[in-house]
XYZ file of C-alpha atoms in Angstrom:
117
model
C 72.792 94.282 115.856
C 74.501 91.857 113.187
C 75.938 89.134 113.656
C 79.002 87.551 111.161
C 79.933 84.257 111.337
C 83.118 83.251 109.093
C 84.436 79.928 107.894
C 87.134 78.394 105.534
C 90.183 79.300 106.958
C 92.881 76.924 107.363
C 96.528 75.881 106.956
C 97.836 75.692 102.192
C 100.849 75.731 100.916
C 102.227 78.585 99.105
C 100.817 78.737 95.518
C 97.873 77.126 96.832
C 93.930 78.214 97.353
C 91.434 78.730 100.282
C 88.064 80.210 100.112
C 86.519 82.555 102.863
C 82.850 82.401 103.486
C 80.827 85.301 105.652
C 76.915 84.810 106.456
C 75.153 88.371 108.116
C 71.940 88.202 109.776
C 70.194 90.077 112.283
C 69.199 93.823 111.579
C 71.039 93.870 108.250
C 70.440 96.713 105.974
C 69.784 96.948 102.101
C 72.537 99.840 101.951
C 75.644 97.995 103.124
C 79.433 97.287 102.433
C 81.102 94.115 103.052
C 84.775 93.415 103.762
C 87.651 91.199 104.605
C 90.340 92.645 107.265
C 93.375 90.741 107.958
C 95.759 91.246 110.814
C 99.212 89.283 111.071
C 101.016 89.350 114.617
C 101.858 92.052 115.754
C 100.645 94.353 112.934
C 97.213 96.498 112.258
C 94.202 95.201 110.986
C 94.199 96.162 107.701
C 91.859 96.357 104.672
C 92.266 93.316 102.255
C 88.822 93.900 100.347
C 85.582 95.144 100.171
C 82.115 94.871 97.975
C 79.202 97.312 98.184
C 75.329 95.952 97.898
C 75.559 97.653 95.165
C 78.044 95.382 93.132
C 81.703 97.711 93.593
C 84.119 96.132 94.481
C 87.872 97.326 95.670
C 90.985 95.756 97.134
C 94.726 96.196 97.955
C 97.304 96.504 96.202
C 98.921 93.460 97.376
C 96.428 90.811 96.353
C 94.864 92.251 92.881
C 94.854 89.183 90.555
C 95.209 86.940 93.069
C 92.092 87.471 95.271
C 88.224 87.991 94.796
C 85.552 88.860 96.565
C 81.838 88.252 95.423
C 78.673 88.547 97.292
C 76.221 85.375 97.261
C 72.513 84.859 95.361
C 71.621 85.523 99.241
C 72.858 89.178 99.924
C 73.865 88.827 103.012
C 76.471 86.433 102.354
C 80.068 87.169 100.784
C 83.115 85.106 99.799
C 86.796 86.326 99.749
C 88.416 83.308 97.009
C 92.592 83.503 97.384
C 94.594 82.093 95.224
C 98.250 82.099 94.670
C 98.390 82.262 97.973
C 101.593 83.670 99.599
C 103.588 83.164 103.079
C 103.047 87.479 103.652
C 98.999 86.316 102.965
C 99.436 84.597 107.135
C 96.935 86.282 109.188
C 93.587 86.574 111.139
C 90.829 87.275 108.459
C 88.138 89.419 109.627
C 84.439 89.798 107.952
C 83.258 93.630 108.276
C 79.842 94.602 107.706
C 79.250 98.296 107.809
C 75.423 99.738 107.624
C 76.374 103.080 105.349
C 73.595 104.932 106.495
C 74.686 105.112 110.149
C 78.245 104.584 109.514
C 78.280 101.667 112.259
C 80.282 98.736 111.391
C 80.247 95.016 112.892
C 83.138 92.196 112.916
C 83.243 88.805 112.532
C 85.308 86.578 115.333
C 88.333 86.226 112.581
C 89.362 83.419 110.736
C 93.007 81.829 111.018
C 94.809 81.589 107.495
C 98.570 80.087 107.480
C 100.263 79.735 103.981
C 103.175 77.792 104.513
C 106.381 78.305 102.070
């Protein structure tokens, strides 16, 4: 099993910043991917970016420039950094960890981000 445990959502103004943190632990794997989900009311959850242990990295559409996602000095730890933040950017963030090898992937409890206009 892993376990996620998110942090740094909260409630910016449009235009402004908020940083996403995500710490794995518990049977974690060297070949790995780690994402960020979001899902707004009433929608899907849907993909907002991802990083391999390996480095690659790949996001939407919607937030390229605006949006990055790194992995920390400790491997098992990844940060989504939004800026320019937008009203349509309102939703439950979600940490993903998937073990490649098996093809299993965990979720983190979410993490509430409002952008208010």
């Amino acid at each position: 099993q892993v376990q996620l445990v998110e942090s740094g959502g909260g409630l910016v103004q449009a235009g402004g910043s908020l940083r996403l943190s995500c710490v794995a632990s518990g049977s974690t794997f060297s070949l790995n991917r780690m994402g960020w989900y979001r899902q707004a009311p009433g929608k899907q959850r849907d993909l907002v970016a991802f990083v391999t242990s390996g480095g690659a990295t790949n996001y939407t559409d919607s937030v390229k420039g605006r949006f990055t996602i790194s992995r920390g000095d400790a491997r098992n730890t990844m940060y989504l950094q939004m800026n320019s933040l937008k009203p349509e950017d309102t939703a439950v963030y979600f940490c993903s960890y998937v073990n490649v090898v098996v093809g299993r992937t965990y979720w983190g409890q979410g993490t509430q981000v409002t952008v208010s206009s």
